Amino acid sequence: MNAPPTRPEASPAVRLKIAIQKSGRLTDSSLDLLSRCGLKFSRGKDQLMCYGENMPLDVLFVRDDDIPDLVQEDVCDLGLVGLNVVEEKRLAFQARGIAPLFEIVQLLDFGRCKLCIAVPDGFEYRGAASLAGKRIATTYPNILARFLAERSIAAEVVVLSGSVEIAPRLGRADVICDLVSTGSTLAANHLRQVETVLESQAALIRTPVPIAADKQDWTRRLLMRIDGVEQVKGSKYIMLHAPRSALAAIAKLLPGSEAPTVIPLEGRGDRVAVHAVCRESVFWELLEDLKGAGATSVLVLPVEKMLA
Ligand code: PRT
Ligand code: ZN
């Protein structure tokens, strides 16, 4: 059992608040990101808020749809949420004449999916014009309305709160507009994807209102750490030995690396050690190519943190 949370010294007013999804597809990756930023906190099972033990940062666990509103209302300074939710909320606020008070700081490397239009097997689809006059079920009415308006298509948007994929079978809609990742839900419901309305992934959002002066230092530090964690995702540190004459060929092979570090090897004037951070995946084929170019003792290590 987790120990009860203790509130660290800073007063509530100077503690940063970040909202993340309580329980869902974004939860584990959001918690992983925060812990890789160095945050330590204990989370009870049904707790809605956890106090950071080593930073003046508190985490609010909420439904993902509420995250932009919490930033809008200044309850939270930051949030981790899907672009699909951010965009839908932004358009909804705009439609009501309210200025959205949340902005994207950076996209994050998780929660990837697409908001797609899918039609039942057998539906004759000849481009977006085929949607004219149809009933389209979705939980994203504002994003869908923008897609239709941009193409001057008049269709009926049927707003559902869930189980969108069964709407055509129930006779509630002709086609659907829903999130897709692997596509297996569409296939299981005899639907096929015909349009991508929005490409989505998780995003870090913040209020555009200047954050209180006494919170700014930690905001800056946290945003820098999040950026540092995101930058090293997938990055590898490669170390190898090589003949000096093969350096140019080896540098060319190292994917997405900045100028590698070259270190002379003691007592071996003709050979050097090469160290490089590669920002792309490192496959076995690359190691074989490096070996072919003259490299030996090739080591590939994960990169845990990086501060540019
Ligand atoms: O309770 P709460 O409101 O917080 O959760 P939720 O049910 O609204 O959200 P959740 O946990 O399902 O998704 C949270 C976020 O994850 C979404 O807003 C997206 O940004 C992102 N995401 C990534 C997805 C998917 N992939 C996804 N596949 N969200 C939903 N789905 C659903 C989709 O709606 C469909 O029902 O998964 C099904 C399709 O999946 P595939 O793999 O069969 O294509
Ligand atoms: Zn939700």
mmCIF file of C-alpha atoms and ligand atoms in Angstrom:
data_model
loop_
_atom_site.group_PDB
_atom_site.id
_atom_site.type_symbol
_atom_site.label_atom_id
_atom_site.label_comp_id
_atom_site.label_asym_id
_atom_site.label_seq_id
_atom_site.Cartn_x
_atom_site.Cartn_y
_atom_site.Cartn_z
ATOM 1 C CA MET A 1 0.000 0.000 0.000
ATOM 2 C CA ASN A 2 1.241 3.517 -0.785
ATOM 3 C CA ALA A 3 2.131 5.812 2.099
ATOM 4 C CA PRO A 4 -0.291 8.748 2.544
ATOM 5 C CA PRO A 5 0.891 11.778 0.554
ATOM 6 C CA THR A 6 2.713 14.494 2.397
ATOM 7 C CA ARG A 7 2.664 18.082 1.246
ATOM 8 C CA PRO A 8 6.159 19.500 0.735
ATOM 9 C CA GLU A 9 7.072 22.924 1.995
ATOM 10 C CA ALA A 10 6.003 25.447 -0.759
ATOM 11 C CA SER A 11 2.619 27.063 -0.091
ATOM 12 C CA PRO A 12 -0.295 25.939 -2.318
ATOM 13 C CA ALA A 13 -0.255 29.217 -4.237
ATOM 14 C CA VAL A 14 3.294 28.695 -5.525
ATOM 15 C CA ARG A 15 2.910 25.044 -6.447
ATOM 16 C CA LEU A 16 2.545 24.194 -10.109
ATOM 17 C CA LYS A 17 -0.396 22.031 -11.087
ATOM 18 C CA ILE A 18 -0.443 19.646 -14.027
ATOM 19 C CA ALA A 19 -3.547 17.732 -15.122
ATOM 20 C CA ILE A 20 -3.199 14.249 -16.608
ATOM 21 C CA GLN A 21 -5.675 11.529 -17.551
ATOM 22 C CA LYS A 22 -6.850 9.603 -14.506
ATOM 23 C CA SER A 23 -7.303 6.246 -16.126
ATOM 24 C CA GLY A 24 -7.006 5.577 -19.827
ATOM 25 C CA ARG A 25 -4.715 5.303 -22.785
ATOM 26 C CA LEU A 26 -2.586 8.338 -21.844
ATOM 27 C CA THR A 27 -2.167 7.621 -18.130
ATOM 28 C CA ASP A 28 0.882 5.327 -18.071
ATOM 29 C CA SER A 29 2.861 7.365 -20.606
ATOM 30 C CA SER A 30 1.997 10.621 -18.793
ATOM 31 C CA LEU A 31 3.164 9.208 -15.450
ATOM 32 C CA ASP A 32 6.278 7.804 -17.096
ATOM 33 C CA LEU A 33 7.085 11.221 -18.583
ATOM 34 C CA LEU A 34 6.709 12.957 -15.202
ATOM 35 C CA SER A 35 8.808 10.388 -13.393
ATOM 36 C CA ARG A 36 11.516 10.670 -16.075
ATOM 37 C CA CYS A 37 11.482 14.414 -15.326
ATOM 38 C CA GLY A 38 12.497 13.477 -11.780
ATOM 39 C CA LEU A 39 9.095 13.885 -10.079
ATOM 40 C CA LYS A 40 8.495 11.643 -7.079
ATOM 41 C CA PHE A 41 5.022 11.262 -5.659
ATOM 42 C CA SER A 42 2.864 8.528 -4.183
ATOM 43 C CA ARG A 43 -0.516 7.840 -5.666
ATOM 44 C CA GLY A 44 -3.355 6.229 -3.781
ATOM 45 C CA LYS A 45 -5.893 4.297 -5.836
ATOM 46 C CA ASP A 46 -8.732 6.765 -6.100
ATOM 47 C CA GLN A 47 -6.776 9.879 -5.365
ATOM 48 C CA LEU A 48 -7.585 12.846 -7.590
ATOM 49 C CA MET A 49 -4.527 14.829 -6.603
ATOM 50 C CA CYS A 50 -0.978 13.879 -5.662
ATOM 51 C CA TYR A 51 1.610 16.145 -4.164
ATOM 52 C CA GLY A 52 5.077 16.028 -5.657
ATOM 53 C CA GLU A 53 7.496 15.070 -2.910
ATOM 54 C CA ASN A 54 10.637 16.577 -4.389
ATOM 55 C CA MET A 55 9.258 19.413 -6.564
ATOM 56 C CA PRO A 56 6.588 22.069 -5.944
ATOM 57 C CA LEU A 57 4.410 20.297 -8.520
ATOM 58 C CA ASP A 58 1.055 18.637 -7.933
ATOM 59 C CA VAL A 59 -0.626 16.208 -10.309
ATOM 60 C CA LEU A 60 -4.388 16.225 -10.852
ATOM 61 C CA PHE A 61 -5.933 13.025 -12.183
ATOM 62 C CA VAL A 62 -9.020 13.783 -14.278
ATOM 63 C CA ARG A 63 -10.957 12.684 -17.379
ATOM 64 C CA ASP A 64 -9.008 13.662 -20.467
ATOM 65 C CA ASP A 65 -11.904 15.806 -21.770
ATOM 66 C CA ASP A 66 -11.659 18.037 -18.674
ATOM 67 C CA ILE A 67 -7.952 18.844 -19.059
ATOM 68 C CA PRO A 68 -8.236 21.861 -21.429
ATOM 69 C CA ASP A 69 -11.065 23.280 -19.250
ATOM 70 C CA LEU A 70 -8.924 23.030 -16.118
ATOM 71 C CA VAL A 71 -6.172 25.002 -17.866
ATOM 72 C CA GLN A 72 -8.773 27.424 -19.272
ATOM 73 C CA GLU A 73 -10.157 28.046 -15.788
ATOM 74 C CA ASP A 74 -6.661 28.454 -14.311
ATOM 75 C CA VAL A 75 -7.153 25.493 -11.969
ATOM 76 C CA CYS A 76 -4.062 23.936 -13.581
ATOM 77 C CA ASP A 77 -1.035 25.552 -15.176
ATOM 78 C CA LEU A 78 -0.238 22.646 -17.492
ATOM 79 C CA GLY A 79 -1.886 19.552 -18.942
ATOM 80 C CA LEU A 80 -1.025 16.400 -20.890
ATOM 81 C CA VAL A 81 -3.806 15.548 -23.334
ATOM 82 C CA GLY A 82 -4.504 14.353 -26.879
ATOM 83 C CA LEU A 83 -4.418 16.869 -29.711
ATOM 84 C CA ASN A 84 -7.886 15.605 -30.699
ATOM 85 C CA VAL A 85 -9.313 16.814 -27.372
ATOM 86 C CA VAL A 86 -7.383 20.109 -27.489
ATOM 87 C CA GLU A 87 -8.597 20.887 -31.007
ATOM 88 C CA GLU A 88 -12.212 19.911 -30.303
ATOM 89 C CA LYS A 89 -12.279 22.126 -27.186
ATOM 90 C CA ARG A 90 -10.585 25.008 -28.991
ATOM 91 C CA LEU A 91 -13.172 24.961 -31.768
ATOM 92 C CA ALA A 92 -16.024 24.591 -29.248
ATOM 93 C CA PHE A 93 -14.826 27.656 -27.310
ATOM 94 C CA GLN A 94 -14.393 29.609 -30.542
ATOM 95 C CA ALA A 95 -17.921 28.710 -31.660
ATOM 96 C CA ARG A 96 -19.200 30.182 -28.368
ATOM 97 C CA GLY A 97 -17.146 33.339 -28.880
ATOM 98 C CA ILE A 98 -14.791 32.490 -25.986
ATOM 99 C CA ALA A 99 -11.037 32.889 -26.422
ATOM 100 C CA PRO A 100 -9.342 29.542 -25.648
ATOM 101 C CA LEU A 101 -6.875 30.018 -22.785
ATOM 102 C CA PHE A 102 -4.702 27.010 -23.511
ATOM 103 C CA GLU A 103 -1.922 26.604 -26.021
ATOM 104 C CA ILE A 104 0.284 23.744 -27.149
ATOM 105 C CA VAL A 105 3.825 23.875 -25.782
ATOM 106 C CA GLN A 106 5.000 20.743 -27.535
ATOM 107 C CA LEU A 107 3.802 17.497 -29.038
ATOM 108 C CA LEU A 108 4.734 14.332 -27.155
ATOM 109 C CA ASP A 109 5.822 10.967 -28.402
ATOM 110 C CA PHE A 110 2.779 8.929 -27.306
ATOM 111 C CA GLY A 111 -0.978 8.600 -27.792
ATOM 112 C CA ARG A 112 -0.752 8.583 -31.573
ATOM 113 C CA CYS A 113 -4.011 8.025 -33.448
ATOM 114 C CA LYS A 114 -6.062 9.476 -36.312
ATOM 115 C CA LEU A 115 -9.546 10.910 -36.345
ATOM 116 C CA CYS A 116 -10.995 9.225 -39.410
ATOM 117 C CA ILE A 117 -14.178 8.985 -41.398
ATOM 118 C CA ALA A 118 -15.133 5.358 -41.892
ATOM 119 C CA VAL A 119 -17.924 3.906 -44.003
ATOM 120 C CA PRO A 120 -19.665 0.519 -43.810
ATOM 121 C CA ASP A 121 -18.379 -2.213 -46.124
ATOM 122 C CA GLY A 122 -20.346 -1.902 -49.351
ATOM 123 C CA PHE A 123 -20.742 1.896 -49.085
ATOM 124 C CA GLU A 124 -19.737 3.362 -52.430
ATOM 125 C CA TYR A 125 -17.245 6.050 -51.517
ATOM 126 C CA ARG A 126 -16.047 8.408 -54.269
ATOM 127 C CA GLY A 127 -14.370 11.141 -52.280
ATOM 128 C CA ALA A 128 -15.660 13.506 -49.608
ATOM 129 C CA ALA A 129 -18.629 14.579 -51.795
ATOM 130 C CA SER A 130 -20.136 11.118 -51.098
ATOM 131 C CA LEU A 131 -20.785 12.328 -47.538
ATOM 132 C CA ALA A 132 -23.305 14.958 -48.692
ATOM 133 C CA GLY A 133 -26.698 14.390 -47.076
ATOM 134 C CA LYS A 134 -25.391 11.549 -44.881
ATOM 135 C CA ARG A 135 -25.659 11.219 -41.090
ATOM 136 C CA ILE A 136 -22.173 11.087 -39.531
ATOM 137 C CA ALA A 137 -21.832 9.857 -35.937
ATOM 138 C CA THR A 138 -18.982 11.295 -33.869
ATOM 139 C CA THR A 139 -17.810 12.514 -30.470
ATOM 140 C CA TYR A 140 -15.876 15.281 -32.262
ATOM 141 C CA PRO A 141 -18.646 17.462 -33.771
ATOM 142 C CA ASN A 142 -16.568 20.639 -34.042
ATOM 143 C CA ILE A 143 -13.570 19.072 -35.795
ATOM 144 C CA LEU A 144 -15.919 17.193 -38.111
ATOM 145 C CA ALA A 145 -17.970 20.342 -38.833
ATOM 146 C CA ARG A 146 -14.766 22.163 -39.825
ATOM 147 C CA PHE A 147 -13.758 19.294 -42.142
ATOM 148 C CA LEU A 148 -17.180 19.386 -43.825
ATOM 149 C CA ALA A 149 -17.310 23.198 -44.044
ATOM 150 C CA GLU A 150 -13.850 23.332 -45.655
ATOM 151 C CA ARG A 151 -15.211 21.074 -48.403
ATOM 152 C CA SER A 152 -18.625 22.755 -48.612
ATOM 153 C CA ILE A 153 -20.365 19.482 -47.759
ATOM 154 C CA ALA A 154 -23.778 19.568 -46.095
ATOM 155 C CA ALA A 155 -24.190 16.521 -43.851
ATOM 156 C CA GLU A 156 -25.921 15.808 -40.543
ATOM 157 C CA VAL A 157 -23.554 15.488 -37.569
ATOM 158 C CA VAL A 158 -24.917 13.008 -35.004
ATOM 159 C CA VAL A 159 -23.195 13.646 -31.670
ATOM 160 C CA LEU A 160 -22.627 10.531 -29.554
ATOM 161 C CA SER A 161 -20.728 10.207 -26.282
ATOM 162 C CA GLY A 162 -19.314 6.754 -27.041
ATOM 163 C CA SER A 163 -19.629 3.486 -28.999
ATOM 164 C CA VAL A 164 -19.566 5.452 -32.232
ATOM 165 C CA GLU A 165 -18.508 2.416 -34.252
ATOM 166 C CA ILE A 166 -21.831 0.622 -33.772
ATOM 167 C CA ALA A 167 -23.955 3.621 -34.829
ATOM 168 C CA PRO A 168 -24.351 2.490 -38.482
ATOM 169 C CA ARG A 169 -25.467 -1.014 -37.408
ATOM 170 C CA LEU A 170 -28.010 0.503 -35.022
ATOM 171 C CA GLY A 171 -29.362 2.686 -37.817
ATOM 172 C CA ARG A 172 -28.362 5.876 -35.977
ATOM 173 C CA ALA A 173 -25.930 7.034 -38.674
ATOM 174 C CA ASP A 174 -24.736 6.211 -42.191
ATOM 175 C CA VAL A 175 -21.010 6.683 -41.531
ATOM 176 C CA ILE A 176 -18.785 7.518 -38.549
ATOM 177 C CA CYS A 177 -15.961 9.853 -37.620
ATOM 178 C CA ASP A 178 -13.890 8.321 -34.803
ATOM 179 C CA LEU A 179 -10.363 7.754 -33.517
ATOM 180 C CA VAL A 180 -8.406 4.901 -35.038
ATOM 181 C CA SER A 181 -5.061 3.483 -34.008
ATOM 182 C CA THR A 182 -4.627 -0.136 -35.143
ATOM 183 C CA GLY A 183 -7.847 -0.205 -37.206
ATOM 184 C CA SER A 184 -9.017 -3.446 -35.601
ATOM 185 C CA THR A 185 -12.173 -1.862 -34.105
ATOM 186 C CA LEU A 186 -13.189 -0.625 -37.564
ATOM 187 C CA ALA A 187 -12.549 -4.055 -39.110
ATOM 188 C CA ALA A 188 -14.510 -5.810 -36.336
ATOM 189 C CA ASN A 189 -17.462 -3.523 -37.078
ATOM 190 C CA HIS A 190 -17.266 -3.952 -40.880
ATOM 191 C CA LEU A 191 -16.185 -0.366 -41.423
ATOM 192 C CA ARG A 192 -13.384 0.982 -43.596
ATOM 193 C CA GLN A 193 -11.408 4.171 -43.235
ATOM 194 C CA VAL A 194 -11.853 6.635 -46.119
ATOM 195 C CA GLU A 195 -10.635 10.024 -44.829
ATOM 196 C CA THR A 196 -8.206 11.271 -42.195
ATOM 197 C CA VAL A 197 -9.723 14.319 -40.515
ATOM 198 C CA LEU A 198 -6.963 14.902 -37.940
ATOM 199 C CA GLU A 199 -3.627 13.285 -37.038
ATOM 200 C CA SER A 200 -3.312 13.219 -33.261
ATOM 201 C CA GLN A 201 -0.823 12.530 -30.488
ATOM 202 C CA ALA A 202 -0.433 13.620 -26.898
ATOM 203 C CA ALA A 203 0.486 17.241 -26.290
ATOM 204 C CA LEU A 204 1.707 19.378 -23.406
ATOM 205 C CA ILE A 205 -0.584 22.386 -23.005
ATOM 206 C CA ARG A 206 -0.274 25.472 -20.844
ATOM 207 C CA THR A 207 -2.142 28.648 -20.170
ATOM 208 C CA PRO A 208 -1.061 31.601 -22.328
ATOM 209 C CA VAL A 209 -1.703 33.816 -19.292
ATOM 210 C CA PRO A 210 1.677 34.631 -17.702
ATOM 211 C CA ILE A 211 2.324 32.168 -14.873
ATOM 212 C CA ALA A 212 2.819 33.798 -11.439
ATOM 213 C CA ALA A 213 6.393 35.003 -10.934
ATOM 214 C CA ASP A 214 7.089 32.605 -8.066
ATOM 215 C CA LYS A 215 6.091 29.614 -10.207
ATOM 216 C CA GLN A 216 8.079 30.637 -13.252
ATOM 217 C CA ASP A 217 11.383 29.060 -12.295
ATOM 218 C CA TRP A 218 9.826 25.625 -11.826
ATOM 219 C CA THR A 219 7.684 26.021 -14.965
ATOM 220 C CA ARG A 220 10.834 26.721 -16.967
ATOM 221 C CA ARG A 221 12.671 23.801 -15.364
ATOM 222 C CA LEU A 222 9.829 21.364 -15.897
ATOM 223 C CA LEU A 223 9.314 22.379 -19.542
ATOM 224 C CA MET A 224 13.055 21.994 -20.141
ATOM 225 C CA ARG A 225 13.057 18.546 -18.528
ATOM 226 C CA ILE A 226 10.022 17.440 -20.568
ATOM 227 C CA ASP A 227 11.797 18.619 -23.700
ATOM 228 C CA GLY A 228 14.948 16.785 -22.596
ATOM 229 C CA VAL A 229 13.037 13.533 -22.049
ATOM 230 C CA GLU A 230 11.251 13.837 -25.401
ATOM 231 C CA GLN A 231 14.497 14.558 -27.224
ATOM 232 C CA VAL A 232 16.219 11.391 -26.036
ATOM 233 C CA LYS A 233 13.286 9.061 -26.689
ATOM 234 C CA GLY A 234 14.622 6.627 -29.260
ATOM 235 C CA SER A 235 18.089 8.206 -29.108
ATOM 236 C CA LYS A 236 21.113 5.967 -28.679
ATOM 237 C CA TYR A 237 24.694 6.583 -27.713
ATOM 238 C CA ILE A 238 27.085 4.753 -30.032
ATOM 239 C CA MET A 239 30.725 4.062 -29.157
ATOM 240 C CA LEU A 240 33.143 2.343 -31.516
ATOM 241 C CA HIS A 241 36.769 2.043 -32.511
ATOM 242 C CA ALA A 242 37.811 2.728 -36.103
ATOM 243 C CA PRO A 243 40.835 3.376 -38.298
ATOM 244 C CA ARG A 244 41.333 7.129 -38.658
ATOM 245 C CA SER A 245 41.122 6.660 -42.452
ATOM 246 C CA ALA A 246 37.521 5.334 -42.139
ATOM 247 C CA LEU A 247 36.237 8.300 -40.127
ATOM 248 C CA ALA A 248 34.458 10.089 -42.984
ATOM 249 C CA ALA A 249 32.667 6.898 -44.107
ATOM 250 C CA ILE A 250 31.639 6.062 -40.522
ATOM 251 C CA ALA A 251 30.378 9.596 -39.750
ATOM 252 C CA LYS A 252 28.176 9.373 -42.866
ATOM 253 C CA LEU A 253 26.610 6.125 -41.617
ATOM 254 C CA LEU A 254 25.662 7.405 -38.141
ATOM 255 C CA PRO A 255 21.952 8.353 -38.399
ATOM 256 C CA GLY A 256 20.790 11.771 -37.169
ATOM 257 C CA SER A 257 23.974 12.373 -35.210
ATOM 258 C CA GLU A 258 25.651 15.705 -34.760
ATOM 259 C CA ALA A 259 29.435 15.903 -35.199
ATOM 260 C CA PRO A 260 30.755 12.763 -33.431
ATOM 261 C CA THR A 261 33.419 13.023 -30.737
ATOM 262 C CA VAL A 262 36.725 11.520 -31.922
ATOM 263 C CA ILE A 263 39.237 10.425 -29.260
ATOM 264 C CA PRO A 264 42.770 9.116 -30.002
ATOM 265 C CA LEU A 265 43.504 5.612 -28.689
ATOM 266 C CA GLU A 266 46.587 5.364 -26.489
ATOM 267 C CA GLY A 267 49.528 3.812 -28.396
ATOM 268 C CA ARG A 268 47.454 3.399 -31.603
ATOM 269 C CA GLY A 269 48.149 6.418 -33.800
ATOM 270 C CA ASP A 270 46.112 4.967 -36.669
ATOM 271 C CA ARG A 271 42.955 4.152 -34.636
ATOM 272 C CA VAL A 272 40.437 6.328 -32.819
ATOM 273 C CA ALA A 273 37.375 5.953 -30.598
ATOM 274 C CA VAL A 274 34.184 7.542 -31.969
ATOM 275 C CA HIS A 275 31.268 8.543 -29.712
ATOM 276 C CA ALA A 276 27.986 9.875 -31.110
ATOM 277 C CA VAL A 277 24.364 10.431 -30.054
ATOM 278 C CA CYS A 278 22.055 9.108 -32.767
ATOM 279 C CA ARG A 279 18.533 10.486 -32.745
ATOM 280 C CA GLU A 280 17.111 7.769 -34.948
ATOM 281 C CA SER A 281 16.610 4.049 -34.406
ATOM 282 C CA VAL A 282 19.761 2.000 -34.562
ATOM 283 C CA PHE A 283 19.157 -1.273 -36.340
ATOM 284 C CA TRP A 284 21.435 -4.325 -36.673
ATOM 285 C CA GLU A 285 21.922 -3.431 -40.358
ATOM 286 C CA LEU A 286 23.606 -0.181 -39.308
ATOM 287 C CA LEU A 287 25.986 -2.037 -36.972
ATOM 288 C CA GLU A 288 26.845 -4.413 -39.812
ATOM 289 C CA ASP A 289 27.480 -1.445 -42.138
ATOM 290 C CA LEU A 290 29.688 0.213 -39.506
ATOM 291 C CA LYS A 291 31.645 -3.008 -39.150
ATOM 292 C CA GLY A 292 31.937 -3.195 -42.947
ATOM 293 C CA ALA A 293 33.396 0.327 -42.925
ATOM 294 C CA GLY A 294 36.111 -0.765 -40.468
ATOM 295 C CA ALA A 295 34.525 -0.203 -37.033
ATOM 296 C CA THR A 296 35.227 -2.618 -34.165
ATOM 297 C CA SER A 297 34.030 -2.851 -30.533
ATOM 298 C CA VAL A 298 30.707 -1.203 -31.436
ATOM 299 C CA LEU A 299 28.589 -0.459 -28.345
ATOM 300 C CA VAL A 300 25.026 0.939 -28.439
ATOM 301 C CA LEU A 301 23.657 2.394 -25.195
ATOM 302 C CA PRO A 302 20.287 3.962 -24.329
ATOM 303 C CA VAL A 303 20.316 7.675 -23.517
ATOM 304 C CA GLU A 304 18.477 8.507 -20.321
ATOM 305 C CA LYS A 305 18.621 12.297 -20.111
ATOM 306 C CA MET A 306 19.896 15.136 -22.253
ATOM 307 C CA LEU A 307 20.031 18.865 -21.578
ATOM 308 C CA ALA A 308 20.742 20.868 -24.705
HETATM 309 O O1 PRT B 1 -12.344 8.472 -19.171
HETATM 310 P P1 PRT B 1 -11.704 9.386 -20.129
HETATM 311 O O2 PRT B 1 -12.652 10.388 -20.744
HETATM 312 O O3 PRT B 1 -10.473 10.053 -19.541
HETATM 313 O O4 PRT B 1 -11.123 8.443 -21.283
HETATM 314 P P2 PRT B 1 -11.574 8.234 -22.806
HETATM 315 O O5 PRT B 1 -12.304 6.951 -22.884
HETATM 316 O O6 PRT B 1 -12.213 9.459 -23.394
HETATM 317 O O7 PRT B 1 -10.153 8.169 -23.511
HETATM 318 P P3 PRT B 1 -9.167 6.966 -23.890
HETATM 319 O O8 PRT B 1 -8.403 6.542 -22.683
HETATM 320 O O9 PRT B 1 -9.833 5.913 -24.702
HETATM 321 O O10 PRT B 1 -8.206 7.784 -24.879
HETATM 322 C C1 PRT B 1 -7.488 8.878 -24.424
HETATM 323 C C2 PRT B 1 -6.752 9.498 -25.594
HETATM 324 O O11 PRT B 1 -5.889 8.519 -26.166
HETATM 325 C C3 PRT B 1 -7.610 9.954 -26.762
HETATM 326 O O12 PRT B 1 -8.199 11.236 -26.567
HETATM 327 C C4 PRT B 1 -6.586 9.973 -27.890
HETATM 328 O O13 PRT B 1 -5.847 11.183 -27.853
HETATM 329 C C5 PRT B 1 -5.650 8.816 -27.537
HETATM 330 N N1 PRT B 1 -5.888 7.582 -28.329
HETATM 331 C C6 PRT B 1 -4.907 6.916 -29.010
HETATM 332 C C7 PRT B 1 -7.031 6.925 -28.510
HETATM 333 C C8 PRT B 1 -6.758 5.818 -29.323
HETATM 334 N N2 PRT B 1 -5.435 5.836 -29.618
HETATM 335 C C9 PRT B 1 -7.819 4.906 -29.671
HETATM 336 N N3 PRT B 1 -7.577 3.944 -30.398
HETATM 337 N N4 PRT B 1 -8.295 7.130 -28.026
HETATM 338 C C10 PRT B 1 -9.260 6.269 -28.329
HETATM 339 N N5 PRT B 1 -9.082 5.164 -29.130
HETATM 340 C C11 PRT B 1 -10.272 4.284 -29.322
HETATM 341 C C12 PRT B 1 -11.184 4.715 -30.473
HETATM 342 O O14 PRT B 1 -12.112 5.688 -30.021
HETATM 343 C C13 PRT B 1 -11.854 3.408 -30.863
HETATM 344 O O15 PRT B 1 -12.929 3.097 -30.015
HETATM 345 O O16 PRT B 1 -9.878 2.979 -29.639
HETATM 346 C C14 PRT B 1 -10.758 2.393 -30.610
HETATM 347 C C15 PRT B 1 -9.999 2.166 -31.883
HETATM 348 O O17 PRT B 1 -8.778 1.536 -31.631
HETATM 349 P P4 PRT B 1 -8.139 0.572 -32.721
HETATM 350 O O18 PRT B 1 -6.790 0.230 -32.189
HETATM 351 O O19 PRT B 1 -9.031 -0.648 -32.798
HETATM 352 O O20 PRT B 1 -8.060 1.307 -34.020
HETATM 353 ZN ZN ZN B 2 -12.518 11.221 -22.618
#
